[in-house]
PDB file of C-alpha atoms in Angstrom:
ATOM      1  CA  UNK A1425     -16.530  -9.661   9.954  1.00 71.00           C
ATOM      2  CA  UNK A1426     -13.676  -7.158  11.183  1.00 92.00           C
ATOM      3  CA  UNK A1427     -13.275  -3.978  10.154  1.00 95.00           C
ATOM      4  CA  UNK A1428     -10.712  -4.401   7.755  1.00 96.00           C
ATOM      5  CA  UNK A1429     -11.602  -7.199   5.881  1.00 97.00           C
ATOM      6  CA  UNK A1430     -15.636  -5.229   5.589  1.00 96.00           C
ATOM      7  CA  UNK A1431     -13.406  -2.043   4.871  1.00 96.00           C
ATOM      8  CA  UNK A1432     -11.094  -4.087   1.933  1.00 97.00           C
ATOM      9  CA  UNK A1433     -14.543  -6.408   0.588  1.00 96.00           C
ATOM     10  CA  UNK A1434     -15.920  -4.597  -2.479  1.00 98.00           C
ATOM     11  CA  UNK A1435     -19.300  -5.065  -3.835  1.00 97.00           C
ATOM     12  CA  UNK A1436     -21.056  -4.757  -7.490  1.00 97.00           C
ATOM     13  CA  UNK A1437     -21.674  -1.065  -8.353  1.00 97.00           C
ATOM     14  CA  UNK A1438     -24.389   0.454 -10.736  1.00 94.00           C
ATOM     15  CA  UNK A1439     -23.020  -0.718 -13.622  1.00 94.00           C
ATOM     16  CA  UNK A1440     -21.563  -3.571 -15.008  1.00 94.00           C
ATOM     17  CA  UNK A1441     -17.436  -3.934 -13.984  1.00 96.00           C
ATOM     18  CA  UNK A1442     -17.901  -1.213 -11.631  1.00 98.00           C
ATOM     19  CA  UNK A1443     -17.143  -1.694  -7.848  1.00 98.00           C
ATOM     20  CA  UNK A1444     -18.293   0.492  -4.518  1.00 98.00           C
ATOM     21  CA  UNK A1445     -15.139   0.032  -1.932  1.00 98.00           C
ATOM     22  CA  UNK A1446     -16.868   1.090   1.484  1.00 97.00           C
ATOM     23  CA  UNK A1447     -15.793   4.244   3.750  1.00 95.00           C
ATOM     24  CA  UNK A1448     -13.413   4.507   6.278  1.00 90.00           C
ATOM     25  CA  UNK A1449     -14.524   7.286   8.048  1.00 83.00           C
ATOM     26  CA  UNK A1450     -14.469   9.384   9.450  1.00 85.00           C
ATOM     27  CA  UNK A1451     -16.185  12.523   8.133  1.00 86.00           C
ATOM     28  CA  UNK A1452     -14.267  14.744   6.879  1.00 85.00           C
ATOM     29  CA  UNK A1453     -10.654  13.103   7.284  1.00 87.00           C
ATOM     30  CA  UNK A1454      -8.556  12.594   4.338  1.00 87.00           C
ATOM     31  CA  UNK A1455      -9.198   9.530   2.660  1.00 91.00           C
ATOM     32  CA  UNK A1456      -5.939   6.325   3.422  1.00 92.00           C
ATOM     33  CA  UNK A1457      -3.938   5.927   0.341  1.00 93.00           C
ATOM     34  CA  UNK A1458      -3.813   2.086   1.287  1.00 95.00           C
ATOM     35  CA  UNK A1459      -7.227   1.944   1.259  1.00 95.00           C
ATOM     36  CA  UNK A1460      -7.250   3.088  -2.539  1.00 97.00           C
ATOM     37  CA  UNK A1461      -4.455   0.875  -3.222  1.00 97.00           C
ATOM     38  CA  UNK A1462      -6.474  -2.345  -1.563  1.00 98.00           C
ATOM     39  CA  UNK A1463      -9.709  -1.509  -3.014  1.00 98.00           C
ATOM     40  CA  UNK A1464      -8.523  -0.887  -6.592  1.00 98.00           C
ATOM     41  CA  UNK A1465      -6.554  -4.152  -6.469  1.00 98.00           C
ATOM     42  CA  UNK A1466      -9.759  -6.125  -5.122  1.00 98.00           C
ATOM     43  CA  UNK A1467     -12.300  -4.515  -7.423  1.00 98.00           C
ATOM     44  CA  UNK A1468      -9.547  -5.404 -10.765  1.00 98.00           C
ATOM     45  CA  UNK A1469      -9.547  -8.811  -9.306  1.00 98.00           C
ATOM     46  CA  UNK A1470     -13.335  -9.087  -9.315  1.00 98.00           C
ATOM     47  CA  UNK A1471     -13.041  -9.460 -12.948  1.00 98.00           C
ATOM     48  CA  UNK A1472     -10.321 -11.859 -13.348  1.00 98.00           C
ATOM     49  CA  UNK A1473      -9.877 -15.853 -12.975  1.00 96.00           C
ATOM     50  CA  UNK A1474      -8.945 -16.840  -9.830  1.00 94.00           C
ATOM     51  CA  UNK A1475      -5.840 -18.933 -11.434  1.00 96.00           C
ATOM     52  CA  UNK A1476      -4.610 -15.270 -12.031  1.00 97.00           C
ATOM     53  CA  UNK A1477      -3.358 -13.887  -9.188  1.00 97.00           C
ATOM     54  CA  UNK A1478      -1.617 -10.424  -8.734  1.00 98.00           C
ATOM     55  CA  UNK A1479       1.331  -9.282 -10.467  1.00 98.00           C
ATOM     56  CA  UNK A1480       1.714  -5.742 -10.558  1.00 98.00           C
ATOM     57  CA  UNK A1481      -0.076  -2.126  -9.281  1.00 98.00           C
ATOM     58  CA  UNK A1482       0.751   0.986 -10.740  1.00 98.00           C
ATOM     59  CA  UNK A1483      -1.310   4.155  -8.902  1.00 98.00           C
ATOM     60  CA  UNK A1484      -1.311   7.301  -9.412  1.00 98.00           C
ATOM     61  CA  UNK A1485      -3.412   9.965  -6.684  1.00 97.00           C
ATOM     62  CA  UNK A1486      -4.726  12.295  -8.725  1.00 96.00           C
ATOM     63  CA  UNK A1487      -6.613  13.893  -5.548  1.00 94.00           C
ATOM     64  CA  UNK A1488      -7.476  13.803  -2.070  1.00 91.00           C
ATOM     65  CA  UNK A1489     -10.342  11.540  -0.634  1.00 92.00           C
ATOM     66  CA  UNK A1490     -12.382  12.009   1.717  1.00 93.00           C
ATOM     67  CA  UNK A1491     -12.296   8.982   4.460  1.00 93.00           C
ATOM     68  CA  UNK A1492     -16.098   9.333   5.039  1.00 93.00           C
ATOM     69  CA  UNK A1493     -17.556   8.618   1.579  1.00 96.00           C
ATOM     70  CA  UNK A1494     -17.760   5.394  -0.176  1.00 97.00           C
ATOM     71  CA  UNK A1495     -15.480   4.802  -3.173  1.00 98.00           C
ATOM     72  CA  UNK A1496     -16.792   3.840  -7.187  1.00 98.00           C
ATOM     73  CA  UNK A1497     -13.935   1.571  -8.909  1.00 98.00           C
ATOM     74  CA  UNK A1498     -14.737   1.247 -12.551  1.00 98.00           C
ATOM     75  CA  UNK A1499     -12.860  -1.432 -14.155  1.00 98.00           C
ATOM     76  CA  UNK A1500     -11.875  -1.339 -17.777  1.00 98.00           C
ATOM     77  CA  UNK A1501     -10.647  -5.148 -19.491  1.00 98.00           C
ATOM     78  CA  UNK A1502      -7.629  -4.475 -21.400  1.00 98.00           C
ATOM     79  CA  UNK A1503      -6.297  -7.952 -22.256  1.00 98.00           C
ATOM     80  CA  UNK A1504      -7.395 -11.250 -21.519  1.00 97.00           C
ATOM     81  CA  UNK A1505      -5.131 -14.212 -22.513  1.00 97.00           C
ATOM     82  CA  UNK A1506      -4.440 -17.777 -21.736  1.00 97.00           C
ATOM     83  CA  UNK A1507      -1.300 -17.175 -19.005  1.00 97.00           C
ATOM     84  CA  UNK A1508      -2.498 -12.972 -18.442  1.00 98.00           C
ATOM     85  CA  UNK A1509      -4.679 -10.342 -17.769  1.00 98.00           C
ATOM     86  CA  UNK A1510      -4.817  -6.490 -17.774  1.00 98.00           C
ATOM     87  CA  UNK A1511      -7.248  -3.908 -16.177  1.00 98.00           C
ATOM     88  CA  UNK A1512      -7.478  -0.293 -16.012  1.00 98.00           C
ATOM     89  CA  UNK A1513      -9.343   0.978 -12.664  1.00 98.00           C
ATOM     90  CA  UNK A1514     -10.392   4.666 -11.859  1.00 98.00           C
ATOM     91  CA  UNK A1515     -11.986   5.372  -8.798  1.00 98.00           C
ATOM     92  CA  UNK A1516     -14.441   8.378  -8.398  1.00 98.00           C
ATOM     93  CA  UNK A1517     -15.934  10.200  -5.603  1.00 97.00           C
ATOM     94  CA  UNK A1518     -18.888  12.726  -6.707  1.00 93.00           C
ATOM     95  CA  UNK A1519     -17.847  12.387 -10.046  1.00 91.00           C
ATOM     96  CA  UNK A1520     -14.702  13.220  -9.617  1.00 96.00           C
ATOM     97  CA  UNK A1521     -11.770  10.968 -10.458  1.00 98.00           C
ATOM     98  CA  UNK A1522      -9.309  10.287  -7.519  1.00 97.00           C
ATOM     99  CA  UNK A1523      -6.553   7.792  -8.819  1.00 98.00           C
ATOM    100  CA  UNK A1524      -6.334   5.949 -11.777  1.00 98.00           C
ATOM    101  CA  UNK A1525      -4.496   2.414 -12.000  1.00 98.00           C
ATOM    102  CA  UNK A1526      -2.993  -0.506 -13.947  1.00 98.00           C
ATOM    103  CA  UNK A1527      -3.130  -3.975 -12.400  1.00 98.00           C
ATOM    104  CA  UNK A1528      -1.695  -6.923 -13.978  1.00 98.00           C
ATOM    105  CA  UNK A1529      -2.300 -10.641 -13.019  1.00 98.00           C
ATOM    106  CA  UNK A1530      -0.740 -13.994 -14.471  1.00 98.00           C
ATOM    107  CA  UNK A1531      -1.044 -17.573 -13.544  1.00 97.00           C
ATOM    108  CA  UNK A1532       2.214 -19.289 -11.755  1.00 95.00           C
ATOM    109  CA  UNK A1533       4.704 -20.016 -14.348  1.00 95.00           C
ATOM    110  CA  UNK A1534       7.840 -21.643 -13.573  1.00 94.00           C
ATOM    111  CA  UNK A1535      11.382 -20.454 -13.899  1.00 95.00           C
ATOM    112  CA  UNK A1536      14.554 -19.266 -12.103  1.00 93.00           C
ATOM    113  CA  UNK A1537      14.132 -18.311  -8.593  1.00 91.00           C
ATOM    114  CA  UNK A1538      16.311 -15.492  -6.365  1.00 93.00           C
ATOM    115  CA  UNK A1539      15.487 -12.903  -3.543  1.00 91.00           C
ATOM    116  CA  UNK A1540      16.182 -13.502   0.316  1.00 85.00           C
ATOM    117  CA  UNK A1541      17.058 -11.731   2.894  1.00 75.00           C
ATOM    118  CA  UNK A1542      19.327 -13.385   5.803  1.00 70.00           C
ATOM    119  CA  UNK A1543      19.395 -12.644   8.671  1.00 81.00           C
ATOM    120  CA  UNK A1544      16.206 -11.238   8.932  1.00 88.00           C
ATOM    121  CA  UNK A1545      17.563  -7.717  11.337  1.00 90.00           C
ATOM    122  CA  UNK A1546      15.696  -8.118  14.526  1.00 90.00           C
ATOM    123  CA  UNK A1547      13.075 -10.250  15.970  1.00 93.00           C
ATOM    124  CA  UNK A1548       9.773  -8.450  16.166  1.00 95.00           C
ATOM    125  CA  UNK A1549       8.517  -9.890  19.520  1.00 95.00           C
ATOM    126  CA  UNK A1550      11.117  -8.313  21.170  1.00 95.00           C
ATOM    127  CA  UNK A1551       9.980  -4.608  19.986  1.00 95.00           C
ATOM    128  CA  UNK A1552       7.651  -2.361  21.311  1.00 94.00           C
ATOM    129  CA  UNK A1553       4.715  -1.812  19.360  1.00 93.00           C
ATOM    130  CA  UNK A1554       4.437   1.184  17.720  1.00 92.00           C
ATOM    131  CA  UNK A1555       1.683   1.570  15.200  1.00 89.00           C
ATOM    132  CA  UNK A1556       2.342   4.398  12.444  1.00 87.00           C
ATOM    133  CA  UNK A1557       5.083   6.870  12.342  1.00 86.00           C
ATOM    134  CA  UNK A1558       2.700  10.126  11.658  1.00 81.00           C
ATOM    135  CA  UNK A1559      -0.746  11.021  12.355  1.00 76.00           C
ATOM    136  CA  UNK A1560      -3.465   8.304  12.533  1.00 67.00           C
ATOM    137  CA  UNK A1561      -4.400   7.867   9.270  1.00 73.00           C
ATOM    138  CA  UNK A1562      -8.311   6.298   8.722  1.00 81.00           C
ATOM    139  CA  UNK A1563      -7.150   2.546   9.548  1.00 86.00           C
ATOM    140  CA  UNK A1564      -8.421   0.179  11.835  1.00 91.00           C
ATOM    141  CA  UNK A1565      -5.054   0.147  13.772  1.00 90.00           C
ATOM    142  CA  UNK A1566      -6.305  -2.130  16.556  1.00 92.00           C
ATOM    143  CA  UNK A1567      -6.104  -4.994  14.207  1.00 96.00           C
ATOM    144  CA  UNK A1568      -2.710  -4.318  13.124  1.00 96.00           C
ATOM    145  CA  UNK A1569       0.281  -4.732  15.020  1.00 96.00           C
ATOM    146  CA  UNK A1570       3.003  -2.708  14.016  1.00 96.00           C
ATOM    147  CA  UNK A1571       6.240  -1.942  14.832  1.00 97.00           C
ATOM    148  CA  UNK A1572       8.950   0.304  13.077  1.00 96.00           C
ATOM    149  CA  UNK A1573      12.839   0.713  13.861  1.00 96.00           C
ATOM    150  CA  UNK A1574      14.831   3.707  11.838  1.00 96.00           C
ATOM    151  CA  UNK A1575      18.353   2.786  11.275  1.00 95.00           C
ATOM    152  CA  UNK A1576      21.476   5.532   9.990  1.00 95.00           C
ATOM    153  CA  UNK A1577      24.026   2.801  11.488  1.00 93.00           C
ATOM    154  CA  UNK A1578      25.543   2.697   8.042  1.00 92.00           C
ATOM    155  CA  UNK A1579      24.937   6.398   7.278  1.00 93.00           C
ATOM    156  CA  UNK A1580      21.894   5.551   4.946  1.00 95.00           C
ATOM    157  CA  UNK A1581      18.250   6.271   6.768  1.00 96.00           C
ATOM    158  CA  UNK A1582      16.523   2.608   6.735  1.00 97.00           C
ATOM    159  CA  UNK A1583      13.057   2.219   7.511  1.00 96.00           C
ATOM    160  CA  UNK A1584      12.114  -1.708   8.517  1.00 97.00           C
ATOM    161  CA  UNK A1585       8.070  -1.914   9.688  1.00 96.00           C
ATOM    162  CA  UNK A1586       7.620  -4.948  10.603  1.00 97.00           C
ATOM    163  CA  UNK A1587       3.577  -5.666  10.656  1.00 97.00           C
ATOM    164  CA  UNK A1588       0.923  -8.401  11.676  1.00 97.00           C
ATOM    165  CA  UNK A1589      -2.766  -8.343  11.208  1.00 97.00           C
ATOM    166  CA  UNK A1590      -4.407  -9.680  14.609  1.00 96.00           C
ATOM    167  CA  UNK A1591      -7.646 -10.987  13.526  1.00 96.00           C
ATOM    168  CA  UNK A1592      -8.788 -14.537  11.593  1.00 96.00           C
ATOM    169  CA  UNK A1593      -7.867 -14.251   7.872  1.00 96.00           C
ATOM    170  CA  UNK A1594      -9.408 -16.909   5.110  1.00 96.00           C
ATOM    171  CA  UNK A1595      -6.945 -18.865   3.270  1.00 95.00           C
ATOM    172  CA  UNK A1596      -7.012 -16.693   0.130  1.00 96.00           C
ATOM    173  CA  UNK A1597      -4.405 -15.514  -1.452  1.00 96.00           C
ATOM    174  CA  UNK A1598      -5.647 -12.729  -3.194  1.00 97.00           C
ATOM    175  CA  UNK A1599      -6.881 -11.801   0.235  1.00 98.00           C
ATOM    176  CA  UNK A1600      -3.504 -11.786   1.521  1.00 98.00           C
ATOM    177  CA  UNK A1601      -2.175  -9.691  -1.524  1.00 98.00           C
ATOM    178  CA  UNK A1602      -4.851  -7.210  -1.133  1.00 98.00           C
ATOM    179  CA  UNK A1603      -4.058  -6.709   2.908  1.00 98.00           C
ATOM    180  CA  UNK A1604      -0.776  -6.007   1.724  1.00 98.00           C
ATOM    181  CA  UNK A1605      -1.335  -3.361  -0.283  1.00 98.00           C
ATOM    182  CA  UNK A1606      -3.586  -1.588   2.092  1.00 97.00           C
ATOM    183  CA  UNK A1607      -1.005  -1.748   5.081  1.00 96.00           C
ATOM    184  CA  UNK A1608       2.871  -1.192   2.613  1.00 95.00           C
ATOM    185  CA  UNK A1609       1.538   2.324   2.015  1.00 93.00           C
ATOM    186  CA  UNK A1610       1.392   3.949   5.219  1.00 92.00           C
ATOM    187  CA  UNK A1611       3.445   6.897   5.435  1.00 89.00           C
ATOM    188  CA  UNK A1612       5.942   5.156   3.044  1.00 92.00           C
ATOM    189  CA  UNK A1613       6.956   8.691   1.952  1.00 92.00           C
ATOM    190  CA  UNK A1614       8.372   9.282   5.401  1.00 92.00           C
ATOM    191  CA  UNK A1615      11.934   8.457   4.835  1.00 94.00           C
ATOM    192  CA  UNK A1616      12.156  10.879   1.872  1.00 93.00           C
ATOM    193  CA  UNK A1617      12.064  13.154   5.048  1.00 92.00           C
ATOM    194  CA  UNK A1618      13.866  11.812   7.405  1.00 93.00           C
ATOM    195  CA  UNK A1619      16.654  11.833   4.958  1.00 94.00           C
ATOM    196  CA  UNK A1620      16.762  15.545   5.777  1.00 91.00           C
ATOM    197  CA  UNK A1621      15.662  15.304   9.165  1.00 90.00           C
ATOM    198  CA  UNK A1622      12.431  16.029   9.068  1.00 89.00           C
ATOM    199  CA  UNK A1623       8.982  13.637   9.043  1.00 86.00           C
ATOM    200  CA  UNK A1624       5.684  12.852   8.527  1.00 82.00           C
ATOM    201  CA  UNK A1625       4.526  13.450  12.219  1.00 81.00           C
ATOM    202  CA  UNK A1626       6.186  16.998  12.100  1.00 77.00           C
ATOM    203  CA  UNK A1627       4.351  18.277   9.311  1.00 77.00           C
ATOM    204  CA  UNK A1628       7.010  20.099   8.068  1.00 77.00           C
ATOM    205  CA  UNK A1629       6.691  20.280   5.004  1.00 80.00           C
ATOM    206  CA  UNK A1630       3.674  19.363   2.131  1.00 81.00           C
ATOM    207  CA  UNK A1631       3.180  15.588   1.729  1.00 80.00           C
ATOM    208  CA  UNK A1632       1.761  13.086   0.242  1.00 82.00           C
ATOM    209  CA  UNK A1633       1.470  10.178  -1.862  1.00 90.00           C
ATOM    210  CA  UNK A1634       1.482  10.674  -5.913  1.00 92.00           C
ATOM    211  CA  UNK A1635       2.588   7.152  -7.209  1.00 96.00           C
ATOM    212  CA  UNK A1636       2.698   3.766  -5.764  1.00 97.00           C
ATOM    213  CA  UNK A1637       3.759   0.561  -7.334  1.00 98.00           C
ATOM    214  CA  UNK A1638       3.882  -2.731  -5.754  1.00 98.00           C
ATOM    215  CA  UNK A1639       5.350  -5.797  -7.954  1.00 98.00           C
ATOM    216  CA  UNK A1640       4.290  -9.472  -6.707  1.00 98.00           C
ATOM    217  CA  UNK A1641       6.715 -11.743  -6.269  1.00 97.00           C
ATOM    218  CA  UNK A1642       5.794 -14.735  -3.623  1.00 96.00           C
ATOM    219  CA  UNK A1643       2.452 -15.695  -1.273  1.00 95.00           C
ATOM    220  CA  UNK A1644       2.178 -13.163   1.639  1.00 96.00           C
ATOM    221  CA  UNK A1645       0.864 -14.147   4.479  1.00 97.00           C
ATOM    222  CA  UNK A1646      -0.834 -11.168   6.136  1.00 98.00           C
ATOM    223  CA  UNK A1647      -1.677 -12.734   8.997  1.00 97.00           C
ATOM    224  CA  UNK A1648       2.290 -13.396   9.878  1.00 97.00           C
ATOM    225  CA  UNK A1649       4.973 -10.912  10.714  1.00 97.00           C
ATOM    226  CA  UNK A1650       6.207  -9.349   7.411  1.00 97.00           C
ATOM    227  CA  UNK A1651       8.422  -6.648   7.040  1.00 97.00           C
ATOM    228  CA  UNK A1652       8.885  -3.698   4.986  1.00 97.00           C
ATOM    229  CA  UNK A1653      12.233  -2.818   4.912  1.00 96.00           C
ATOM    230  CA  UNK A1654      12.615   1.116   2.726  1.00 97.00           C
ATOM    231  CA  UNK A1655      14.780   3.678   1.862  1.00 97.00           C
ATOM    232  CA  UNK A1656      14.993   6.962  -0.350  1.00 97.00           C
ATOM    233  CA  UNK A1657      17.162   7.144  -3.037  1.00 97.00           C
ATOM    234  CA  UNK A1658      16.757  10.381  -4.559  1.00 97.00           C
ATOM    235  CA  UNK A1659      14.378  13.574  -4.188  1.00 95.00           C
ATOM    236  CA  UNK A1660      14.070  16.744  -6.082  1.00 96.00           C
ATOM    237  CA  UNK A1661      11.794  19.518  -7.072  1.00 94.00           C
ATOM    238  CA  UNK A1662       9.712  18.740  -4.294  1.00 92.00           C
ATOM    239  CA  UNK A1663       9.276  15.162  -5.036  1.00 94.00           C
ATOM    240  CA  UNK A1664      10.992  12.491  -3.567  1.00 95.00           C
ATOM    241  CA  UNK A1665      11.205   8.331  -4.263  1.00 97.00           C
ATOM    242  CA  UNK A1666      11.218   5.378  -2.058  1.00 97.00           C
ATOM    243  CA  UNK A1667      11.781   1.974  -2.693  1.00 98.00           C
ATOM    244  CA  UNK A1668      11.292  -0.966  -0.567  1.00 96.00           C
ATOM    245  CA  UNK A1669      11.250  -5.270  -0.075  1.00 96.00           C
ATOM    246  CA  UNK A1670       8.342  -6.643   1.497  1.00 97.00           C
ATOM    247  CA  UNK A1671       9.670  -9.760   3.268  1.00 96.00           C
ATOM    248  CA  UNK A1672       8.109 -12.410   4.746  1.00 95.00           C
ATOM    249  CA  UNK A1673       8.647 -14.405   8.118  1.00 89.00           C
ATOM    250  CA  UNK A1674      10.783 -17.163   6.046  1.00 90.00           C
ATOM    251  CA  UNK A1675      12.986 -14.243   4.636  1.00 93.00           C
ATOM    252  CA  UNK A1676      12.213 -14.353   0.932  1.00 95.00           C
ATOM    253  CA  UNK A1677      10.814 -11.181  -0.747  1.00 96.00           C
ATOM    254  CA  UNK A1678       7.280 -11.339  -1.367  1.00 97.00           C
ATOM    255  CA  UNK A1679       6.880  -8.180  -3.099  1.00 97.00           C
ATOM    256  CA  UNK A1680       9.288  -5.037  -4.352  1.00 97.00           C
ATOM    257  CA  UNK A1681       7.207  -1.792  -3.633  1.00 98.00           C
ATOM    258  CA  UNK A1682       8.199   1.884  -4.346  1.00 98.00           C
ATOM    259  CA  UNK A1683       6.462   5.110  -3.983  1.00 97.00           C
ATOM    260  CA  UNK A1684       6.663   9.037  -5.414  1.00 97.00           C
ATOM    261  CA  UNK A1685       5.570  11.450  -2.899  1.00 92.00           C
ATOM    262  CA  UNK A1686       5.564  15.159  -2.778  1.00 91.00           C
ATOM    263  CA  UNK A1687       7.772  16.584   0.196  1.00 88.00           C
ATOM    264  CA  UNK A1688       7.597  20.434  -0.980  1.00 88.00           C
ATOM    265  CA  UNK A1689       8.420  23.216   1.366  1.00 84.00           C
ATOM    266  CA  UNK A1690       5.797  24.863   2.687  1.00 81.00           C
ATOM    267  CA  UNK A1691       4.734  28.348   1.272  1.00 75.00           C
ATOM    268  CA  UNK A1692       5.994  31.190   3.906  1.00 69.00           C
ATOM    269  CA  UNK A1693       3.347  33.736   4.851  1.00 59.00           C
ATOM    270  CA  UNK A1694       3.735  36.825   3.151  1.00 58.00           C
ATOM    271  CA  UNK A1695       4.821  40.153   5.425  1.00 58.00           C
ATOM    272  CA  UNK A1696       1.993  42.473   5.729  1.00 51.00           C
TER     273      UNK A1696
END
């Protein structure tokens, strides 16, 4: 099995509804937000029909990880109907709680259908291959291709990653949601900075993730391009908001995502 799809396959915890998402190592790096957001959503799924497949995630970091320790999810059944389901999901590391989430799943119900995006901007053979826009986070990056253009053409900062995973993926679509999740939240907080002019890789200023939603909308295909197209539409008190379209290689919009990070200044040293 690859790295990421060991990294993203939970297994049972000590006790019942509870869930052990493996490391990413390594020691002593900060923890991947993704990787919270992918395990929480496969260890909520654990406990649902597979007719029900994702609706929405609603995270919130409560602390930092750290990248080389496994992860508890313990999964709480809120509701369990004939069309829905509910779960609350905490994750803990030593004890200590790291993020705490809502997850919501439904069957397929039918009814009136919009959200497309044509032309799709660029063609992502033809660009360079980037990978992510600030440090390395914990990820195994050689089995994603990505590839990210910034655009002010219009005045407005637009992010659009466009990303692939390069290795064998089973049919399954909660699978595919799950990938998702894990690779829509790196350095998504970025364009809150670059707004201003400033950025993750810079380390300007304090980051990092406090709130991530993602809303389902359509199948992803994970192992197809897809691309995340974001923006920033306000930031204050040293938080600032990004929301974003996952599309998919057809052009419809698989999923809505947006994200609260912190993007503080950082505290001066004081004169001696």
């Amino acid at each position: 099995m690859s790295e990421l799809l060991s990294l993203l396959d939970v297994h049972p915890g000590p006790s019942e509804d509870s869930w052990i998402g493996p490391a990413s190592g390594p020691e002593g790096k900060r923890s991947f937000g993704g990787q919270f957001m992918a395990q929480t959503l496969a260890a909520a799924a654990r406990t649902v029909e597979s007719t029900k497949l994702p609706t929405s995630m609603h995270l919130q970091f409560l602390r930092g990880g750290e990248a080389g320790d496994d992860v508890e999810y313990t999964v709480q059944r809120v509701f369990d109907g004939r069309t829905a389901s509910h779960r609350r999901v905490e994750s803990r590391q030593a004890d200590r709680v790291m993020t705490a989430a809502s997850v919501s799943f439904s069957v397929p119900l039918p009814g009136p259908e919009h959200g497309r995006l044509v032309p799709l901007p660029q063609d992502p053979e033809s660009l360079p291959r980037t990978g992510p826009v600030g440090p390395a986070p914990s990820m195994p990056l050689d089995e994603i291709d990505i590839r990210v253009v910034d655009d002010r053409s219009t005045g407005e900062f637009v992010r659009r990653l466009w990303w692939r995973v390069e290795i064998p993926v089973p049919d399954d679509p909660l699978l595919h949601d799950v990938i998702a999740a894990y690779v829509c939240d790196v350095y998504m907080i970025d364009p809150a900075l670059q707004v201003h002019g400033h950025s993750m890789r810079a380390r300007t200023h304090r980051s990092g993730t406090t709130d991530s939603s993602i809303w389902f909308h359509r199948p992803v295909r994970a192992d197809r391009w897809n691309l995340l197209e974001t923006r920033s539409p306000a930031a204050a008190r040293g938080r600032g908001v990004i929301t974003g379209s996952l599309v998919g290689a057809d052009g419809e919009i698989a999923a809505t995502v947006a994200q609260e990070g912190l993007i503080a200044e950082r505290e001066k040293p004081s004169e001696s």
